[in-house]
Tab-separated table of C-alpha atoms in Angstrom:
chain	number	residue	atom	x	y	z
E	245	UNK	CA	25.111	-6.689	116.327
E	246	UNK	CA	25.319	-3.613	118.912
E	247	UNK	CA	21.334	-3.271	118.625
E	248	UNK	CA	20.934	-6.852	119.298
E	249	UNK	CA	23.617	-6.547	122.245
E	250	UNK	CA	21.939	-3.537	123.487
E	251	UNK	CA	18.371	-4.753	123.321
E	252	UNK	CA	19.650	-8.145	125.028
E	253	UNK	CA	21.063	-5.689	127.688
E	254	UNK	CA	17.071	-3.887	128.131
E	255	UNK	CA	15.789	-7.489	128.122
E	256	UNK	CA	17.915	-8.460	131.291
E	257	UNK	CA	17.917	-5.287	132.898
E	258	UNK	CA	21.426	-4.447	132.716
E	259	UNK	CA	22.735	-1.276	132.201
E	260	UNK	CA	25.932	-0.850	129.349
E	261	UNK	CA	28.272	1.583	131.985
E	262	UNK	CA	27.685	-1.325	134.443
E	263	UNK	CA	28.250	-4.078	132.290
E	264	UNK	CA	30.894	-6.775	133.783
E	265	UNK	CA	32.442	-9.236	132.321
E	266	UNK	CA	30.135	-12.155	133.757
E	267	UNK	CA	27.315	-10.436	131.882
E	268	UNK	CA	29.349	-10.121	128.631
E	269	UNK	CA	30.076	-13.790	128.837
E	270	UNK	CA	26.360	-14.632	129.199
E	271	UNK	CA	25.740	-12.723	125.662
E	272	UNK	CA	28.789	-14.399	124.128
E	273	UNK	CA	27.712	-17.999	125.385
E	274	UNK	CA	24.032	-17.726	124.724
E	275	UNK	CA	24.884	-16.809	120.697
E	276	UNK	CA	26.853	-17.869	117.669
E	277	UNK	CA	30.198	-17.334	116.495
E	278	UNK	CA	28.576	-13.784	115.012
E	279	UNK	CA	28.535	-12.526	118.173
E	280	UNK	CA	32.264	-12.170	119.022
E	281	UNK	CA	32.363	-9.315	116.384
E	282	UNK	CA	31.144	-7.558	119.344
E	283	UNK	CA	34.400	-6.717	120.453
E	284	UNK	CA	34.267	-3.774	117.972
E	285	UNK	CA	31.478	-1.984	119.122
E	286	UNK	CA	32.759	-2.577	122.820
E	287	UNK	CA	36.270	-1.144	121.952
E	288	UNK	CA	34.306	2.396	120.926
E	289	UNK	CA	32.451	2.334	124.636
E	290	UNK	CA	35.588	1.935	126.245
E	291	UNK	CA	37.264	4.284	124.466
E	292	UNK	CA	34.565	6.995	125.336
E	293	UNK	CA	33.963	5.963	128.777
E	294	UNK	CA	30.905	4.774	128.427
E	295	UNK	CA	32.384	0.966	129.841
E	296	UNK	CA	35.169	-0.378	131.003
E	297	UNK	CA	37.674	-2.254	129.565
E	298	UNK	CA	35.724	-6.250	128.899
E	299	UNK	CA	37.972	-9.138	127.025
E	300	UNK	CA	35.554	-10.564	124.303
E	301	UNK	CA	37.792	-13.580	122.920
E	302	UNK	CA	38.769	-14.801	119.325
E	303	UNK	CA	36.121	-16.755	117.462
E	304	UNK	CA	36.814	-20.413	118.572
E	305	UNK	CA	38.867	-22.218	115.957
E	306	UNK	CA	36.523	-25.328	114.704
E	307	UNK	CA	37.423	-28.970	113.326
E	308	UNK	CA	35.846	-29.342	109.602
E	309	UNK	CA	31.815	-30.307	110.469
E	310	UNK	CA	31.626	-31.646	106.878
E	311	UNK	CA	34.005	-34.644	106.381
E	312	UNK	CA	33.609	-36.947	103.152
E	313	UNK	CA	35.093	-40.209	104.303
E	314	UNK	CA	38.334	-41.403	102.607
E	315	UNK	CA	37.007	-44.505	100.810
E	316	UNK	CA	34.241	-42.335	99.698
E	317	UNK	CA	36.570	-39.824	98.352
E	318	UNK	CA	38.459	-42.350	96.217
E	319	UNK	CA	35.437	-44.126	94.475
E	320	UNK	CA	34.038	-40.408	93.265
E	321	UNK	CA	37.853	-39.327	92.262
E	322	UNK	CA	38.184	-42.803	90.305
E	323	UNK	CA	34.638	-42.178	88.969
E	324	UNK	CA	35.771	-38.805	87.359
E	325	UNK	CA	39.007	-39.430	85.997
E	326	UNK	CA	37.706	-43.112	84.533
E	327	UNK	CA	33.563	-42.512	83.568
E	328	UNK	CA	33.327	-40.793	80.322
E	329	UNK	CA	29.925	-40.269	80.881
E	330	UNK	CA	30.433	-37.467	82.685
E	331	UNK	CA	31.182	-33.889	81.093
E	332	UNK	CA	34.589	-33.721	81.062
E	333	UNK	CA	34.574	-29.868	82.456
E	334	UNK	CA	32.324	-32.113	85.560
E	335	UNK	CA	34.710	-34.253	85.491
E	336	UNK	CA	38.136	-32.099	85.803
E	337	UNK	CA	37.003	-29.859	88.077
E	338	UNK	CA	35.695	-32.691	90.399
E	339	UNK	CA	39.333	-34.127	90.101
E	340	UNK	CA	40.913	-31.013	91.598
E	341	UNK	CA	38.575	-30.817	94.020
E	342	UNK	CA	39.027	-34.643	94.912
E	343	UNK	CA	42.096	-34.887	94.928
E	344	UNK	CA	44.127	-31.612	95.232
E	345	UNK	CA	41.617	-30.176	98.000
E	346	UNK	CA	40.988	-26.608	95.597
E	347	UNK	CA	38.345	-24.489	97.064
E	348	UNK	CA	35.718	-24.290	93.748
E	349	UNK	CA	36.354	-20.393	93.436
E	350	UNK	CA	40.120	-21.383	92.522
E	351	UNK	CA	39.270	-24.246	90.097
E	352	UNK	CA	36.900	-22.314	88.350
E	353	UNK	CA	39.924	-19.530	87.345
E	354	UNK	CA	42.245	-21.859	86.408
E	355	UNK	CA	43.071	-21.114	83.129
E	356	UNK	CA	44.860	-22.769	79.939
E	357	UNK	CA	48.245	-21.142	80.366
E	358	UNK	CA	48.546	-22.454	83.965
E	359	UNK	CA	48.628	-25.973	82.765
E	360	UNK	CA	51.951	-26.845	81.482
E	361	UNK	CA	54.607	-29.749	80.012
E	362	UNK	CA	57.592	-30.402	80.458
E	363	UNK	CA	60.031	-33.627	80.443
E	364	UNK	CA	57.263	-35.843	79.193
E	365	UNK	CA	55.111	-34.780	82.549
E	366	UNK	CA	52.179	-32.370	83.039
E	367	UNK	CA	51.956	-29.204	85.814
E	368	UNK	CA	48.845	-27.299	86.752
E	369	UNK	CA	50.927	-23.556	88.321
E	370	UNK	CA	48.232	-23.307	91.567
E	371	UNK	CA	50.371	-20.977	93.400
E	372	UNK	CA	54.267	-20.776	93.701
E	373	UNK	CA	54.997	-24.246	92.912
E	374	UNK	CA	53.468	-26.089	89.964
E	375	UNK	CA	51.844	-29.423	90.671
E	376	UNK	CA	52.949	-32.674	89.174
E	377	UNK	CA	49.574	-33.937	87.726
E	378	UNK	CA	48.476	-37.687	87.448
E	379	UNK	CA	48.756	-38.452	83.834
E	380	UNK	CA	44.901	-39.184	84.005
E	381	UNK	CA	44.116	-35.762	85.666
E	382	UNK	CA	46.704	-34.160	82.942
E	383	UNK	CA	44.892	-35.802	79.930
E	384	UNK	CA	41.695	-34.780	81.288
E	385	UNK	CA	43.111	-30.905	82.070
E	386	UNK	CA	44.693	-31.215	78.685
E	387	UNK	CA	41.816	-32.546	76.753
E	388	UNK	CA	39.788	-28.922	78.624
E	389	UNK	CA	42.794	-26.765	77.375
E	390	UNK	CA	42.590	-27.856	73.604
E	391	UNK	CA	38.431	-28.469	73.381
E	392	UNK	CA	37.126	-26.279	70.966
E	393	UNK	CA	34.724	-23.502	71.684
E	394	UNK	CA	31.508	-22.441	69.929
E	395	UNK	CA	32.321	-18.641	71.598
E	396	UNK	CA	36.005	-18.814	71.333
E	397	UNK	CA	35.964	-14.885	71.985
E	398	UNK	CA	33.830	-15.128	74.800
E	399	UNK	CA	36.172	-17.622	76.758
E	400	UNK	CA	39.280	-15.782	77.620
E	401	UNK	CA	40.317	-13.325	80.488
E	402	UNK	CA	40.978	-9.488	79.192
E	403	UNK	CA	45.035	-10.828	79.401
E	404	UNK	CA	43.708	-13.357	76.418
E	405	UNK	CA	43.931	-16.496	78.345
E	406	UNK	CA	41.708	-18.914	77.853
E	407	UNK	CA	39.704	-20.181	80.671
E	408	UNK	CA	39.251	-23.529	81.556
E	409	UNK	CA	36.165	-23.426	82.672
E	410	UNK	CA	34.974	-20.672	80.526
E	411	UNK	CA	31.367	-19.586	82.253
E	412	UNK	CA	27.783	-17.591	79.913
E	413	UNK	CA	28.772	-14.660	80.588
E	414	UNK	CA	30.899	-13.376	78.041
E	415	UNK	CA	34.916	-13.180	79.327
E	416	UNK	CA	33.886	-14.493	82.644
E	417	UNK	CA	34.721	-18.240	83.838
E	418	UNK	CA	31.905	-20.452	85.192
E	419	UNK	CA	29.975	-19.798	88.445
E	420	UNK	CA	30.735	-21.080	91.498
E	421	UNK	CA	27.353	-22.095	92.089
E	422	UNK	CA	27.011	-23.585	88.145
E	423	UNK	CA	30.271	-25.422	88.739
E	424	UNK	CA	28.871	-26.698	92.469
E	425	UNK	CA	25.551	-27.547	90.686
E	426	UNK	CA	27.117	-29.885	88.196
E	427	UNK	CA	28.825	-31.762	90.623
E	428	UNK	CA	26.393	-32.379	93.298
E	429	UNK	CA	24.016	-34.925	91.038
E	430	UNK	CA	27.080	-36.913	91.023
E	431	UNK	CA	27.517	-37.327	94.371
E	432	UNK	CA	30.040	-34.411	94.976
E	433	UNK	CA	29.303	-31.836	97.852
E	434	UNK	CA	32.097	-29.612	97.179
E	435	UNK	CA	32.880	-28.551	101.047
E	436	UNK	CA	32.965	-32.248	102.190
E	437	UNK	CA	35.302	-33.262	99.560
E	438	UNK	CA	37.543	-30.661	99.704
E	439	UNK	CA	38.116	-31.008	103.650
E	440	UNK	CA	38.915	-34.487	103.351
E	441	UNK	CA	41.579	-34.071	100.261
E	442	UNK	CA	42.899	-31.673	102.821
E	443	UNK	CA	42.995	-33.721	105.078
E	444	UNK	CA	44.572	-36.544	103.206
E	445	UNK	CA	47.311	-33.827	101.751
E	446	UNK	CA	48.030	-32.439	105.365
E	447	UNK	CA	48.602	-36.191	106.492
E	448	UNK	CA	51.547	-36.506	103.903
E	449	UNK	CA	52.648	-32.692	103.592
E	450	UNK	CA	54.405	-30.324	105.987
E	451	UNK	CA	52.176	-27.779	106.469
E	452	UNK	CA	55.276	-25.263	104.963
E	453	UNK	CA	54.987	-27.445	101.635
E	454	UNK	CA	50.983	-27.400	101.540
E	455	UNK	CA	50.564	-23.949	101.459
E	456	UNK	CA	53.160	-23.506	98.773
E	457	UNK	CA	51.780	-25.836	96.548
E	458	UNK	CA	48.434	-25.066	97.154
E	459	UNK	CA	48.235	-21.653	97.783
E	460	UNK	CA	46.903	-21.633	101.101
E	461	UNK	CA	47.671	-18.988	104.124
E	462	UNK	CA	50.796	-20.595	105.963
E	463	UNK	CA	48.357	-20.659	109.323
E	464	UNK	CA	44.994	-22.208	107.344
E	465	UNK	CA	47.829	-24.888	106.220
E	466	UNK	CA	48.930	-25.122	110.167
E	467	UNK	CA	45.635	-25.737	111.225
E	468	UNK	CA	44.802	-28.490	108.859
E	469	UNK	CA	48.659	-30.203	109.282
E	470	UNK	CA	46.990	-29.986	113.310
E	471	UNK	CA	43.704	-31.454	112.661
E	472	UNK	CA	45.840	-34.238	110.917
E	473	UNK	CA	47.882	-34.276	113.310
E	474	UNK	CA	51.032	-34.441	111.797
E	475	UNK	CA	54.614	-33.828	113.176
E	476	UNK	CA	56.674	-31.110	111.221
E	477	UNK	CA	60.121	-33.449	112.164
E	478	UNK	CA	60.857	-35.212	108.639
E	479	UNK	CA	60.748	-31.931	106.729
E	480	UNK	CA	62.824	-30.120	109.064
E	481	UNK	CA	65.402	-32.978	109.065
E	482	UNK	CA	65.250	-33.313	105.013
E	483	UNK	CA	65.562	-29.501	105.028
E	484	UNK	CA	68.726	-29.081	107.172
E	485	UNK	CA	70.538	-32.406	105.116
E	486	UNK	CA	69.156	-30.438	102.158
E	487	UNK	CA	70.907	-27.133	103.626
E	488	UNK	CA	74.749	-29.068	104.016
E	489	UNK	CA	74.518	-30.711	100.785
E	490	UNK	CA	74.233	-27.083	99.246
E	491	UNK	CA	76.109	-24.997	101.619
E	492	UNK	CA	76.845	-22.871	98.671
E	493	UNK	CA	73.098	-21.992	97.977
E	494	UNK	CA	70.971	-19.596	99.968
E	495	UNK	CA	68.197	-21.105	102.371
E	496	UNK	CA	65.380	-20.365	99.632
E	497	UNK	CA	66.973	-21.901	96.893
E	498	UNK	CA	67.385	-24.859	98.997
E	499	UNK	CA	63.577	-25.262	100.650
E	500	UNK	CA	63.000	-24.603	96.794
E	501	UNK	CA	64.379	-27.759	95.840
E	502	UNK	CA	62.908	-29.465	98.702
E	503	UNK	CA	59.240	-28.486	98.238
E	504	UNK	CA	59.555	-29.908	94.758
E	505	UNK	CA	61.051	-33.192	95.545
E	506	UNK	CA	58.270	-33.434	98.155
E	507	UNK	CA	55.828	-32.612	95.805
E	508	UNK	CA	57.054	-34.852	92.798
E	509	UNK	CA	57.543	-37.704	95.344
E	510	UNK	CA	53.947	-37.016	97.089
E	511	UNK	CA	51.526	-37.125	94.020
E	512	UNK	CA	53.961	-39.500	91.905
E	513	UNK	CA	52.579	-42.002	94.775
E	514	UNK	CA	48.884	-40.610	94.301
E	515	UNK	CA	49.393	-41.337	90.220
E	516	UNK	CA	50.310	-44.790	91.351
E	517	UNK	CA	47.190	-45.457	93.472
E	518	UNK	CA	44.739	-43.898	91.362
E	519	UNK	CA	46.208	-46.038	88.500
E	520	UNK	CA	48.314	-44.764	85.216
């Protein structure tokens, strides 16, 4: 990137000790996001001497350019936890994706012992806070766990764990590009899907209570609870009645308890739309 800068400097006759910050924002605005790394390479010349101090700004945050649309989203998520057709590894992992908004790196290292029951429901342990499943999803998770394998070995992590998505070569899960490839012939373009579960999720979650759940960086969750444009008031108010009902208990013990009612209340509606 400092060649390129410096050759674009030759090409317009500019000089880099007289470089102003007019001409750096003629570089910055004639290029791609690629160029604000940039700021690196000037930091070293100013440190030397060899420029002066120039402001190159952070990479512009974006809105999601791949969006599947919400009805869309439903039909394919129905499609997988209903059409037995499908492989049922297609099928689970285009559930997740569907429905929980996983990135297909995460699905695909899910394993057995992260899928759990308890009190007649099913939990898939993403992060922190397990996940109440759909019973649908669960049977189909379930139904991955317990599936016998020709290279039983082969299929588990050096801990022993079993993969759920176990992948050819030996202790390794699946590809990211196999598990992308199986999906797309049935109409699921993994970066389109993903950003509109997310967008559904952020829509009904506090962004606090998304990233939990879901593993994601407290400001990625931010970001997405913006582009849904959601107000943070209801969880804040359910957290402080939460905080005098308990005075007793410390402040994590009571967001604890909060983040899982949300949760159980959140995709105990999404069991009822998608059907029992």
């Amino acid at each position: 990137m400092a060649l390129q800068f410096l050759a674009w400097l030759d090409e317009h006759g500019l000089d880099l000790g007289e470089l102003r910050q007019d001409g750096l924002d003629r570089w910055l605005d004639a290029g791609n996001t690629r160029t604000y790394s940039i700021r690196y390479f000037l930091s070293w010349t100013a440190s030397r001497g060899l420029t002066g101090k120039l402001m190159v700004p952070s990479i512009p945050r974006q809105q999601p350019s791949q969006l599947m649309d919400e009805e869309g989203r439903w039909k394919l998520l129905k499609r997988c936890l209903t059409d037995s057709s499908m492989a049922l590894d297609t099928r689970a992992a285009g559930a997740l994706i569907l429905l929980f908004g996983l990135h297909a790196s995460h699905v695909r290292h899910l394993t057995a012992t992260q899928l759990t029951r308890r009190d007649g429901n099913s939990y898939l342990a993403v992060d922190r806070h397990p996940i109440l499943l759909p019973p649908r999803l669960a049977s189909l998770l379930h139904q991955l766990a317990e599936a016998p394998h020709t290279r039983a070995a082969l299929t588990r992590t050096n801990r022993g764990e079993p993969w759920l998505f176990p992948g050819l070569v030996p202790g390794r899960p699946t590809s990211q590009t196999g598990l992308s490839s199986k999906l797309l012939p049935h109409g699921i373009d993994t970066r389109p899907a993903r950003n509109a579960a997310l967008v559904a999720l952020a829509g009904d979650l506090p962004a606090p209570v998304l990233a939990s759940i879901l593993g994601l960086h407290p400001n990625t969750a931010v970001r997405w609870s913006g582009f849904a444009k959601t107000s943070w008031a209801d969880y804040l108010a359910a957290g402080a009645h939460d905080m005098r009902r308990h005075p007793s208990k410390n402040v994590q013990d009571g967001v604890a308890r909060l983040l899982q009612a949300e949760t159980r209340r959140t995709t105990a509606t999404d069991s009822e739309t998608i059907g029992q």
